[in-house]
CSV table of C-alpha atoms in Angstrom, one decimal:
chain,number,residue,atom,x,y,z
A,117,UNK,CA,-1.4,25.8,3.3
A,118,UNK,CA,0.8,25.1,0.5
A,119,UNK,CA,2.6,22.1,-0.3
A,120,UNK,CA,5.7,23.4,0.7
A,121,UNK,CA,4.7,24.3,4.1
A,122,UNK,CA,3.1,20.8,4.7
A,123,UNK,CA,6.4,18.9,3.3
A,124,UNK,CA,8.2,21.1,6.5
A,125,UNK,CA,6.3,20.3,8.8
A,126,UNK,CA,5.3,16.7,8.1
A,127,UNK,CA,7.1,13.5,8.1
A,128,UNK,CA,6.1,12.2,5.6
A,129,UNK,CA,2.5,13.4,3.3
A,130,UNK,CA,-0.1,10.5,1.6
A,131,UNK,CA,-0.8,11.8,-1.6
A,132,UNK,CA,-4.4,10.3,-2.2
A,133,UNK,CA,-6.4,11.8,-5.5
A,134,UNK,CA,-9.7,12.1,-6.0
A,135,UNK,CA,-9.6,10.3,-9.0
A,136,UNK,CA,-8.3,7.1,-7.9
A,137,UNK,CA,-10.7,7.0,-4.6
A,138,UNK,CA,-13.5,8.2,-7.4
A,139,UNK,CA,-12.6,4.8,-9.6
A,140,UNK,CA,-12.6,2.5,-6.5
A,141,UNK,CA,-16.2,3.2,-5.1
A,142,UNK,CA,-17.1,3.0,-8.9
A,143,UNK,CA,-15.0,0.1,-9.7
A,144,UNK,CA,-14.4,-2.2,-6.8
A,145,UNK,CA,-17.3,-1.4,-4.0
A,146,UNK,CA,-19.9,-0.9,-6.7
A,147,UNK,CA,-21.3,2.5,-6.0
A,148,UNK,CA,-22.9,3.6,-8.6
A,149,UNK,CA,-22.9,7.7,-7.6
A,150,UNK,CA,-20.3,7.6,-4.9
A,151,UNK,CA,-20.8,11.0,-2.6
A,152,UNK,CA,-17.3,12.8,-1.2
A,153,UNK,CA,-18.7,10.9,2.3
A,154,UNK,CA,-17.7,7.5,0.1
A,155,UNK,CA,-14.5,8.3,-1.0
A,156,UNK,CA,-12.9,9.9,2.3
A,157,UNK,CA,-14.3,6.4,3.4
A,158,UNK,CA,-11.6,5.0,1.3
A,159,UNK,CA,-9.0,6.6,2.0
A,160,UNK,CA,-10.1,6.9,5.5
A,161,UNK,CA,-9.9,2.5,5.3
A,162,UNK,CA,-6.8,2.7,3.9
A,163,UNK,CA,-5.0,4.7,6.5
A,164,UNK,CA,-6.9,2.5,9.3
A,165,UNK,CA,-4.8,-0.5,7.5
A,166,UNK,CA,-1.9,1.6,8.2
A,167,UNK,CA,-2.4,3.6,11.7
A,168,UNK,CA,-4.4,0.5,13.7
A,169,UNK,CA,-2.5,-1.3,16.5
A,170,UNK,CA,-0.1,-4.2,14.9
A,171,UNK,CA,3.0,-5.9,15.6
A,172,UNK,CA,6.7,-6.1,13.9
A,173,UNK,CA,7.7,-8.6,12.2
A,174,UNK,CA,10.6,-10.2,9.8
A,175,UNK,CA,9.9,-10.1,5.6
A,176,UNK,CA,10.0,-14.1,6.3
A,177,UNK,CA,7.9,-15.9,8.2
A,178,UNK,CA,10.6,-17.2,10.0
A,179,UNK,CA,12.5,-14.5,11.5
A,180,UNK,CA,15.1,-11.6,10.3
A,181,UNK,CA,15.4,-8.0,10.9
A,182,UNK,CA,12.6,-6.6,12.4
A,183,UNK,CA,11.0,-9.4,14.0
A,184,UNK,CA,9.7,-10.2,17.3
A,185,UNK,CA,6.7,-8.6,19.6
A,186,UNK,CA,7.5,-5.0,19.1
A,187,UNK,CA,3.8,-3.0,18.4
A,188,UNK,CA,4.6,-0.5,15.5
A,189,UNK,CA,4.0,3.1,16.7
A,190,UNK,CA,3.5,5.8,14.6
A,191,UNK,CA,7.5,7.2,14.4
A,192,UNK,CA,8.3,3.5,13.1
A,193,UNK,CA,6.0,4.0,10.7
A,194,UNK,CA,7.7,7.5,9.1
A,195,UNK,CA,11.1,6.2,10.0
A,196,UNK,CA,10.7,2.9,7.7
A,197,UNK,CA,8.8,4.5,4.4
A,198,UNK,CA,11.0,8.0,4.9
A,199,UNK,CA,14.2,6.7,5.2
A,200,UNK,CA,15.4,9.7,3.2
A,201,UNK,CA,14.2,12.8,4.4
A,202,UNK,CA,14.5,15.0,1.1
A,203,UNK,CA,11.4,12.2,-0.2
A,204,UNK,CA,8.3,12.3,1.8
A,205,UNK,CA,5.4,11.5,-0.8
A,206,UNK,CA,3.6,8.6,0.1
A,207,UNK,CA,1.2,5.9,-1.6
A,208,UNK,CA,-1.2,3.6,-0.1
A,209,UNK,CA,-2.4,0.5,-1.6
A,210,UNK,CA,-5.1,-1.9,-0.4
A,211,UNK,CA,-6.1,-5.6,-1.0
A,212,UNK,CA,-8.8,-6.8,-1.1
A,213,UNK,CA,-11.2,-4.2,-1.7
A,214,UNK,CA,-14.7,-4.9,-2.4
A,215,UNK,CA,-18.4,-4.5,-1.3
A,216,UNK,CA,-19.2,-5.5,2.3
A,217,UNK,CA,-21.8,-8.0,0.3
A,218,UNK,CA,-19.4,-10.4,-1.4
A,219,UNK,CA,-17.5,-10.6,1.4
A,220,UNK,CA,-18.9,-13.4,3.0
A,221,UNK,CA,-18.6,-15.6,-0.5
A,222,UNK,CA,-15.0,-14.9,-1.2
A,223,UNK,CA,-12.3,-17.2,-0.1
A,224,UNK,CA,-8.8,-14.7,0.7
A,225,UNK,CA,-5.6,-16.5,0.4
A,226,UNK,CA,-1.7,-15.1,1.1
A,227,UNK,CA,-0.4,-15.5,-1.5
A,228,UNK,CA,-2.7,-14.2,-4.3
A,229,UNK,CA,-3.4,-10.7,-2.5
A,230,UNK,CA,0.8,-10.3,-2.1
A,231,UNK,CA,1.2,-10.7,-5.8
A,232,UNK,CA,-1.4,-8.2,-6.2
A,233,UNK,CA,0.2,-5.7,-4.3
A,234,UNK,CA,3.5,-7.0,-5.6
A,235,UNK,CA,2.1,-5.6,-9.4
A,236,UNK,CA,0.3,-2.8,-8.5
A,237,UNK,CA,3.5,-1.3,-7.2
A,238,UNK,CA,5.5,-1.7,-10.0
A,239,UNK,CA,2.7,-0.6,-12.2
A,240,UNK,CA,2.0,2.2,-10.0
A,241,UNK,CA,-1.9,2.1,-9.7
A,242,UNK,CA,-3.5,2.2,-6.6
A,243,UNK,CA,-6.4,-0.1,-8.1
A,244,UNK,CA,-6.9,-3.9,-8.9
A,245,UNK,CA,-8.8,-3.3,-11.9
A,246,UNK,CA,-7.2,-3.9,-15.1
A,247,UNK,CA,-3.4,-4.9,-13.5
A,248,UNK,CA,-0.8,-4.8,-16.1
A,249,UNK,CA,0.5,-8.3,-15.5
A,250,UNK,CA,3.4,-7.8,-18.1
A,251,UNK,CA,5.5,-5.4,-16.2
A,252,UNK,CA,8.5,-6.8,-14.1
A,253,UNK,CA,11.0,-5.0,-12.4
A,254,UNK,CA,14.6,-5.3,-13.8
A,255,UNK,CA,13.6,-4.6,-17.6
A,256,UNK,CA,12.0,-2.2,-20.0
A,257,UNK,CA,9.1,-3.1,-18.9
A,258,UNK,CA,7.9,-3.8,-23.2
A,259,UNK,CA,7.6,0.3,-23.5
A,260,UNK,CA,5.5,-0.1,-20.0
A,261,UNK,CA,6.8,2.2,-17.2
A,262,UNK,CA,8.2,0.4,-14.4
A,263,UNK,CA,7.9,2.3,-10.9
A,264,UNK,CA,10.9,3.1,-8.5
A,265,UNK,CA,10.2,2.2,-4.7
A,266,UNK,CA,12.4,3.7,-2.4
A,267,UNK,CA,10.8,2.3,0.7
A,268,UNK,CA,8.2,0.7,1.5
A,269,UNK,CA,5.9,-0.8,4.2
A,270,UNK,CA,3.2,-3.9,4.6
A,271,UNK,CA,0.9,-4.3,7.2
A,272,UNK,CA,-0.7,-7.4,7.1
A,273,UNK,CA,-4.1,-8.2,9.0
A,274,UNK,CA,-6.3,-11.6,9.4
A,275,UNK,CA,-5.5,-15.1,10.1
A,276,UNK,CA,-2.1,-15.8,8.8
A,277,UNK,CA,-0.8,-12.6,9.2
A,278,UNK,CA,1.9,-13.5,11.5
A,279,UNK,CA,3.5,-16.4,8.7
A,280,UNK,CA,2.7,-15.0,5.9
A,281,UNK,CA,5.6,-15.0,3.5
A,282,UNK,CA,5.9,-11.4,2.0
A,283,UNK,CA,9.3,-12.7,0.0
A,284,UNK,CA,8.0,-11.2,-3.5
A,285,UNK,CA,8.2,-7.7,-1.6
A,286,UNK,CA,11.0,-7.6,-1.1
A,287,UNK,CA,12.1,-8.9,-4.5
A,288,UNK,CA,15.9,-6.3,-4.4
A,289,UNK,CA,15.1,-5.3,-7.8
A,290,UNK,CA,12.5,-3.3,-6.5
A,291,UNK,CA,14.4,-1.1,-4.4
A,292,UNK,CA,17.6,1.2,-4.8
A,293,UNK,CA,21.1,-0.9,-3.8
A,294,UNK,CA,21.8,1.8,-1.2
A,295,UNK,CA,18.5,1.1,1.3
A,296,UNK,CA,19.8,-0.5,4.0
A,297,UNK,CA,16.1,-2.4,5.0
A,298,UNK,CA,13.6,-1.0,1.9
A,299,UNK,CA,10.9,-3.2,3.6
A,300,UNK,CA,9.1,-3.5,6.8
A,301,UNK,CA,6.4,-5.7,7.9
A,302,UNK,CA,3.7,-5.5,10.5
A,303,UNK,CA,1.2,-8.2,11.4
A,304,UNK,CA,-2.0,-8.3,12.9
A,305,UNK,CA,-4.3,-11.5,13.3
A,306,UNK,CA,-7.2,-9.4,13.8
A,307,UNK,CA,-9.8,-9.6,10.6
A,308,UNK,CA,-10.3,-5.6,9.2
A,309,UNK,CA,-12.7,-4.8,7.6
A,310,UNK,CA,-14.5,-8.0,7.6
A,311,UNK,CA,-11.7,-9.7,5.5
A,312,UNK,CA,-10.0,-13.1,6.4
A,313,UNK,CA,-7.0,-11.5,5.2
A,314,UNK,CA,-6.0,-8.1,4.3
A,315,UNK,CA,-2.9,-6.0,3.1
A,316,UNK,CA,-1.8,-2.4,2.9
A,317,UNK,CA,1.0,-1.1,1.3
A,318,UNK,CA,2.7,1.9,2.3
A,319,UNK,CA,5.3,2.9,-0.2
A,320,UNK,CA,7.5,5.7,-0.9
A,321,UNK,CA,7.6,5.6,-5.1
A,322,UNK,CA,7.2,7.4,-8.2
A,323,UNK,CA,3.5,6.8,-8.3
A,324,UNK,CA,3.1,9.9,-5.9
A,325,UNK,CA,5.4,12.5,-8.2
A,326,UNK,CA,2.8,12.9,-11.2
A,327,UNK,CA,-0.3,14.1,-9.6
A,328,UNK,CA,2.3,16.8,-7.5
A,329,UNK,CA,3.5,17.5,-11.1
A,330,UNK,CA,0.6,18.2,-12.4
A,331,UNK,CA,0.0,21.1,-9.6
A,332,UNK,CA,2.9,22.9,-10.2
């Protein structure tokens, strides 16, 4: 099946490399010799954050577009990240992410794992480890390269959930002029994956163009 023929027949395509799902068993769970078992456990996590039953809700805490009980189903979900049809490569992000050990002796706050999320989109990674803090959106970045979101999606699990505020995603700098609503939120106050809070970002960037490139 080549690329092509999945692009027509899909809504929208996660491109996940084997690389980056490599670097986060080594990196952030620890795994010394991770097996292909441990990296399509990953990605496998990172689409759970994405696909599992959760609810609707405004970027503010208090209200706005999108809010109220409405359960996200799954054409809600390629509706709000493809709202262009011609651009269907996807990126997943995740945060926290970290052995099931140290779990239980880390403390997960709002605010701290939204401004992670916030910088690893505009640097593009799909990791934690070694964030570029310098990069904002709006400049040259200092020589950096700035990524360019066209939509994107956060899906927010663990207490909190519901009032977290999610304001710095939505920052407009981020996003082209002409996207109507370039971000949607989702809430669930169930804990995944052990974690008191958690966050997945589904965007529809740059980040997924070079590794496509890089086939052709």
């Amino acid at each position: 099946c080549s690329l092509s023929t999945l692009l027509n027949v899909s809504d929208g395509v996660c491109v996940v490399q084997n690389e980056q799902l490599h670097r986060a068993c080594v990196g952030a769970l620890k795994i010394k010799r991770p097996t292909f078992d441990d990296m399509n456990g990953v990605a496998a996590t990172q689409l759970a954050g994405v696909l599992l039953p959760s609810v609707a809700r405004g970027v503010t805490p208090a209200g706005g577009a999108g809010c109220g009980r409405k359960l996200m189903l799954l054409h809600d979900v390629s509706r709000g990240a493809c709202c262009d049809p011609t651009m269907r490569l996807l990126s997943l992000r995740s945060v926290p992410m970290m052995p099931q050990t140290s779990v239980d002796f880390t403390t997960f706050a709002w605010p701290g794992l939204i401004k992670r999320a916030r910088q690893m989109l505009l640097t593009g990674t799909t990791l934690e480890e070694g964030l570029d803090w310098g990069v904002e959106p709006g400049g040259d970045g200092g020589g950096r390269v700035v990524t360019r979101c066209l939509a994107a999606m956060a899906f927010l699990r663990g207490k909190g959930a519901e009032d977290a505020d999610v304001g710095a995603l939505s920052d407009p700098r981020l996003f082209p002029t002409w996207t109507p609503s370039p971000l949607s939120v989702s809430h669930s106050g169930a804990r995944f994956c052990g974690y008191d809070a958690s966050l997945t970002l589904l965007s529809n960037c740059q980040s997924a163009c070079p590794p496509i490139g890089r086939m052709l």
